mmCIF file of C-alpha atoms in Angstrom:
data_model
loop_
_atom_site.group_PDB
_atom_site.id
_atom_site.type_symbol
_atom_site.label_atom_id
_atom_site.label_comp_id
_atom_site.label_asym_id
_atom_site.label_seq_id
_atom_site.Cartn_x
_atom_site.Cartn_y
_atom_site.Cartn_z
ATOM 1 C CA UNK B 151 24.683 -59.580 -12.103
ATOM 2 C CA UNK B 152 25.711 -61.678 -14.837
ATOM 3 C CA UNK B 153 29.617 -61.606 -16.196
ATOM 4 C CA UNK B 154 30.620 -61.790 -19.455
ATOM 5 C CA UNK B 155 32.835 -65.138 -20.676
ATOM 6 C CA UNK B 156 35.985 -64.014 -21.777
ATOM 7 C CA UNK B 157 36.093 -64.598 -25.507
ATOM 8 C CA UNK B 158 36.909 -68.019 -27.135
ATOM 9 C CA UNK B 159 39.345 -68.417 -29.956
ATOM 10 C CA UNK B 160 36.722 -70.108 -31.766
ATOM 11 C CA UNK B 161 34.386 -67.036 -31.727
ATOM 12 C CA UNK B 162 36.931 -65.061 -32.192
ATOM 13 C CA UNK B 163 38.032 -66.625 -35.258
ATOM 14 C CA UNK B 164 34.717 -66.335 -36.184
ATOM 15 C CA UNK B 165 33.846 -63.338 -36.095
ATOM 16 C CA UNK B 166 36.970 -62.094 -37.935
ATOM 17 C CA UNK B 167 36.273 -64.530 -40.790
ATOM 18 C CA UNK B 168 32.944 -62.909 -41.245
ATOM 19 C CA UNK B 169 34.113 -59.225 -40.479
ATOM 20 C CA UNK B 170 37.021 -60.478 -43.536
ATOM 21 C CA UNK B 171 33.880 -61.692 -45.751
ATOM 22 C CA UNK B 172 32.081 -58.620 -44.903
ATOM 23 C CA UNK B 173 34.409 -56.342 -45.559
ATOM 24 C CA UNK B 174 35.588 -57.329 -49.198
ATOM 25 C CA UNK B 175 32.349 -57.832 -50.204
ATOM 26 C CA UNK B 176 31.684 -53.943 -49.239
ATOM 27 C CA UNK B 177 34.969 -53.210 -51.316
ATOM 28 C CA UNK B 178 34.326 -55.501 -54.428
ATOM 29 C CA UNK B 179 30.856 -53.633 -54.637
ATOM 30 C CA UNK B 180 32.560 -50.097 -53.831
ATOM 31 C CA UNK B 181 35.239 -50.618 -56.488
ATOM 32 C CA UNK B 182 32.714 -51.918 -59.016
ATOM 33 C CA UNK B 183 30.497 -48.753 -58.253
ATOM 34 C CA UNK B 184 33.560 -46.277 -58.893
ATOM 35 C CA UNK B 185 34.321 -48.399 -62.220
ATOM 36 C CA UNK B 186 30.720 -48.308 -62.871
ATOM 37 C CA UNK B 187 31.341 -43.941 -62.706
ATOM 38 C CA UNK B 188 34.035 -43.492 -64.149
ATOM 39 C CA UNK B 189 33.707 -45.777 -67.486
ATOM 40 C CA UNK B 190 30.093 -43.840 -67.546
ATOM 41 C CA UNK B 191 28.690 -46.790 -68.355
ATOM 42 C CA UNK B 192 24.867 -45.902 -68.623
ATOM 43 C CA UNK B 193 22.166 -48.416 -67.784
ATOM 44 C CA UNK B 194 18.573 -46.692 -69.006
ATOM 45 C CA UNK B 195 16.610 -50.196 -68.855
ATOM 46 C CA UNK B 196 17.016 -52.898 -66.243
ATOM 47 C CA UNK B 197 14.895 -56.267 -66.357
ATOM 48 C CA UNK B 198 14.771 -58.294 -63.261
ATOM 49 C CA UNK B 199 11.730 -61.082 -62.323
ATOM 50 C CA UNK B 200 9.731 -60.723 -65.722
ATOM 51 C CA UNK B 201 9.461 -56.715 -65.266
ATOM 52 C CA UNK B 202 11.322 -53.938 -67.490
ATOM 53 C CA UNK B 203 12.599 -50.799 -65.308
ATOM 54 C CA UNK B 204 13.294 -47.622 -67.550
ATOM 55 C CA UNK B 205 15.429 -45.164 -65.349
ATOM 56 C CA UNK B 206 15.800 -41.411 -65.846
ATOM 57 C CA UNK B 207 18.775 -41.365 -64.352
ATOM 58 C CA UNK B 208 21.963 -43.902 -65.201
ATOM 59 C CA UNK B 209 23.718 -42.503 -62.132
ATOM 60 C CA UNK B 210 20.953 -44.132 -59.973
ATOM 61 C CA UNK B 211 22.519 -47.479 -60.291
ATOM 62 C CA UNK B 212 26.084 -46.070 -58.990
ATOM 63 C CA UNK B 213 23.844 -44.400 -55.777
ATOM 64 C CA UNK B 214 22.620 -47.675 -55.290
ATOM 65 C CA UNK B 215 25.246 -49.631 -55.276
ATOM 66 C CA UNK B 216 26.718 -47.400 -52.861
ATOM 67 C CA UNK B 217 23.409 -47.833 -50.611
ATOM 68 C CA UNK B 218 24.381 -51.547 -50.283
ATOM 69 C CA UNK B 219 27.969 -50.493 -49.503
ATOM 70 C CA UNK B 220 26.319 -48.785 -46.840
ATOM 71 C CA UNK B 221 24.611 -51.551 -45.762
ATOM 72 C CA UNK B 222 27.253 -53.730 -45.585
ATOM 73 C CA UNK B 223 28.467 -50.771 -43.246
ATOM 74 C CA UNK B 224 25.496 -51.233 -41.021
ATOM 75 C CA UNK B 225 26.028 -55.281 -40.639
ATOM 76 C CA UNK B 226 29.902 -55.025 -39.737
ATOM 77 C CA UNK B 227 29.207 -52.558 -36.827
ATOM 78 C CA UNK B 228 25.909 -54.859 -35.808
ATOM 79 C CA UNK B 229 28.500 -57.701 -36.072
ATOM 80 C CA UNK B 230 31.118 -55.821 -33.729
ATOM 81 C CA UNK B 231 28.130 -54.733 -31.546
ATOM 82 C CA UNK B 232 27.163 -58.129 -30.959
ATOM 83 C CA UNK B 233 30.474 -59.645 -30.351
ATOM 84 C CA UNK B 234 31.551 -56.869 -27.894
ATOM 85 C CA UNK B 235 28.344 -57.289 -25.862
ATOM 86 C CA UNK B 236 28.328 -60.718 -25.923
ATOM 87 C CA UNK B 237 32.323 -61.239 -25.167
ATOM 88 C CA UNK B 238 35.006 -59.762 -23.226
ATOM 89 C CA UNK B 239 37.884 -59.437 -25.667
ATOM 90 C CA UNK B 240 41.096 -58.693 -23.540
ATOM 91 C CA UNK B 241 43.735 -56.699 -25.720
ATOM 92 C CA UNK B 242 46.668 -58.449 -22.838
ATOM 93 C CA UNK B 243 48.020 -60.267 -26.243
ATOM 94 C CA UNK B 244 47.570 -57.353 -28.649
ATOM 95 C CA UNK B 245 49.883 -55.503 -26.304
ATOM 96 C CA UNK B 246 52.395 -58.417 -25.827
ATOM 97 C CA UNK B 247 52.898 -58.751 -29.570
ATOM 98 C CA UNK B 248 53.262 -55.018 -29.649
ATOM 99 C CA UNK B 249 56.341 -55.311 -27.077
ATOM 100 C CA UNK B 250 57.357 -58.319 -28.817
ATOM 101 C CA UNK B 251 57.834 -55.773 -32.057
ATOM 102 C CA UNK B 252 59.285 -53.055 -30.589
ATOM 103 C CA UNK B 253 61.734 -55.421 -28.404
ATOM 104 C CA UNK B 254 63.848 -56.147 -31.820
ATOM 105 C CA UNK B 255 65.778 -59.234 -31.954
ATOM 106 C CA UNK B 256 65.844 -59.875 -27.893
ATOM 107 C CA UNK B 257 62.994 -61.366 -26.523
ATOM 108 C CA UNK B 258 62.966 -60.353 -23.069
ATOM 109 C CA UNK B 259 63.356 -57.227 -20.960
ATOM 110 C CA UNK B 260 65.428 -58.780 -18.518
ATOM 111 C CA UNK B 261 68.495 -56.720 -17.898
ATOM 112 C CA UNK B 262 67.614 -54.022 -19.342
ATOM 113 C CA UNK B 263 67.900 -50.335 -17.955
ATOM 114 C CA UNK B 264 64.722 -48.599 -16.818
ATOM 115 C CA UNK B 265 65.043 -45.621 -19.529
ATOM 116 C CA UNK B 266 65.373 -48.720 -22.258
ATOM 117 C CA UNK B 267 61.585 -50.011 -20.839
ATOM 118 C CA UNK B 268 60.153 -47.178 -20.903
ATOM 119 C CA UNK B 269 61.630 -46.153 -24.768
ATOM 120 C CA UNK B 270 60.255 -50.053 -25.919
ATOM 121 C CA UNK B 271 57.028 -49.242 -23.932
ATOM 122 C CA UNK B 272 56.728 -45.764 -26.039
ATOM 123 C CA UNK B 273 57.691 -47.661 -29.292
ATOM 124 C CA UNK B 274 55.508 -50.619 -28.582
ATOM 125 C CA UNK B 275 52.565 -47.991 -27.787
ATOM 126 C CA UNK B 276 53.365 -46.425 -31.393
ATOM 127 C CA UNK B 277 53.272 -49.637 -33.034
ATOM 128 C CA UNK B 278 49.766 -50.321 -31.538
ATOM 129 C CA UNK B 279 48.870 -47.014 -32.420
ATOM 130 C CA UNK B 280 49.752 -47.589 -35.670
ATOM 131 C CA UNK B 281 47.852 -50.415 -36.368
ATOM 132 C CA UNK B 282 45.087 -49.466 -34.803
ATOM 133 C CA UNK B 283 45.405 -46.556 -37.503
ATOM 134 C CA UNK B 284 45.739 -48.189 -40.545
ATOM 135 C CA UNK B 285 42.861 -50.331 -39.400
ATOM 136 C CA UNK B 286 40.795 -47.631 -39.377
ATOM 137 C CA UNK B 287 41.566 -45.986 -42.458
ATOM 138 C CA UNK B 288 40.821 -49.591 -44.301
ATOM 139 C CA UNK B 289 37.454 -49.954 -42.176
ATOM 140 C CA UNK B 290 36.281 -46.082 -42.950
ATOM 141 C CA UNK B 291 38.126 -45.704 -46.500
ATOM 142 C CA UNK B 292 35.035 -46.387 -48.673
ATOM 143 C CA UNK B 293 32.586 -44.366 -46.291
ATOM 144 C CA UNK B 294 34.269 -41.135 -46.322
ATOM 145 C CA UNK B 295 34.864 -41.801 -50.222
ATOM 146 C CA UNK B 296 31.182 -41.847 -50.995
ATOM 147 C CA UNK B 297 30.159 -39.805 -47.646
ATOM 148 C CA UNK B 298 32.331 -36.913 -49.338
ATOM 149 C CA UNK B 299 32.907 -37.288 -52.801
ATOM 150 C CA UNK B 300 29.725 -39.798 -54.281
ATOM 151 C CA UNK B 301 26.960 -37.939 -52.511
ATOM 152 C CA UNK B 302 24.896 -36.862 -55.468
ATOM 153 C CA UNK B 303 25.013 -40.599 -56.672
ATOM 154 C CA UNK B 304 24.239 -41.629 -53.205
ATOM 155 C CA UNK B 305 20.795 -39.493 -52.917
ATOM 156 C CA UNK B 306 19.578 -40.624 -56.087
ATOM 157 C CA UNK B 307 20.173 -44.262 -55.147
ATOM 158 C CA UNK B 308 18.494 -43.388 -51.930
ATOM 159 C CA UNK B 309 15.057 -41.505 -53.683
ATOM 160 C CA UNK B 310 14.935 -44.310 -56.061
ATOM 161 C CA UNK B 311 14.525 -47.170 -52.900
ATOM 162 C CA UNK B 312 12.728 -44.447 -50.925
#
C-alpha cells in the first residue's frame, strides 16, 4: 500500500494561491450580486453572441450570479479534495506557531512550572481554535448569505439554466 508524500512547500503555496484566487473571485461576484439587489437595477434584455434574451424576471440575473458563486463553491472544496488526497499536510507547525502566540514575549518553555504549560497549552489551543473559526466564517460567509437569505433569487437563477 502506497503512502502519501508529505506535502511540499511548493504545492502548498500553490494551492493556497489558487484557494486565495478562488475565493475573491466568489466574493467580487457575491458582492456584485447583492449590489446588483439592492440598487434594483433591472436587466429585461441581455445580448450575448449575436442573440437578444428578453427575461421575465430581472431578479434572474441576481439568482444567477449567485449559481456561479456556488460554483466557485464546488471548485474550492474539489481543490481541497484533491490536495488532501493527494498530500499529507501535517498541522506540527500550525500548532508551534500557536504556542509561539500564546508563549508572549519568551520563546521557550524552559523553566517554566507545569500549571504555566498546561495554561499556554489551553491558550495556544484557543488561539488555534480561533483561527480555525474565523476561517470558517470567511470560507462559509457568502453560502449561508444566499443559502438563507437570497433563495428566491437563487431558484430562479437555477430554473432559468435548468
Amino acid at each position: 500500500m502506497g503512502v502519501r508524500p508529505p506535502s511540499s512547500e511548493r504545492m502548498a503555496e500553490y494551492a493556497n494561491e489558487r484557494l486565495d484566487r478562488l475565493l475573491g473571485r466568489l466574493y467580487t461576484l457575491w458582492v456584485v450580486a447583492i449590489i446588483f439587489g439592492a440598487l434594483n437595477l433591472r436587466l429585461e434584455k441581455v445580448q450575448a453572441g449575436g442573440f437578444e434574451f428578453t427575461l421575465k424576471d430581472p431578479d434572474v440575473v441576481q439568482g444567477v450570479l449567485f449559481l456561479v458563486c456556488l460554483l466557485h463553491y464546488v471548485a474550492i472544496v474539489a481543490l481541497m479534495i484533491m490536495f488532501a488526497s493527494q498530500y499529507r499536510f501535517p498541522n506540527r507547525h500550525i500548532s508551534r506557531r500557536a504556542i509561539f502566540a500564546a508563549l508572549g514575549t519568551r520563546t521557550t518553555l524552559l523553566n517554566r512550572s507545569r500549571a504555566q504549560i498546561i495554561a499556554v497549552k489551553k491558550i495556544a489551543k484557543a488561539v488555534y481554535a480561533a483561527a480555525a473559526l474565523f476561517m470558517f466564517v470567511v470560507l462559509f460567509l457568502p453560502l449561508v448569505h444566499i443559502l438563507v437569505f437570497q433563495r428566491e433569487q437563487l431558484l430562479k437563477g437555477l430554473f432559468l439554466v435548468f
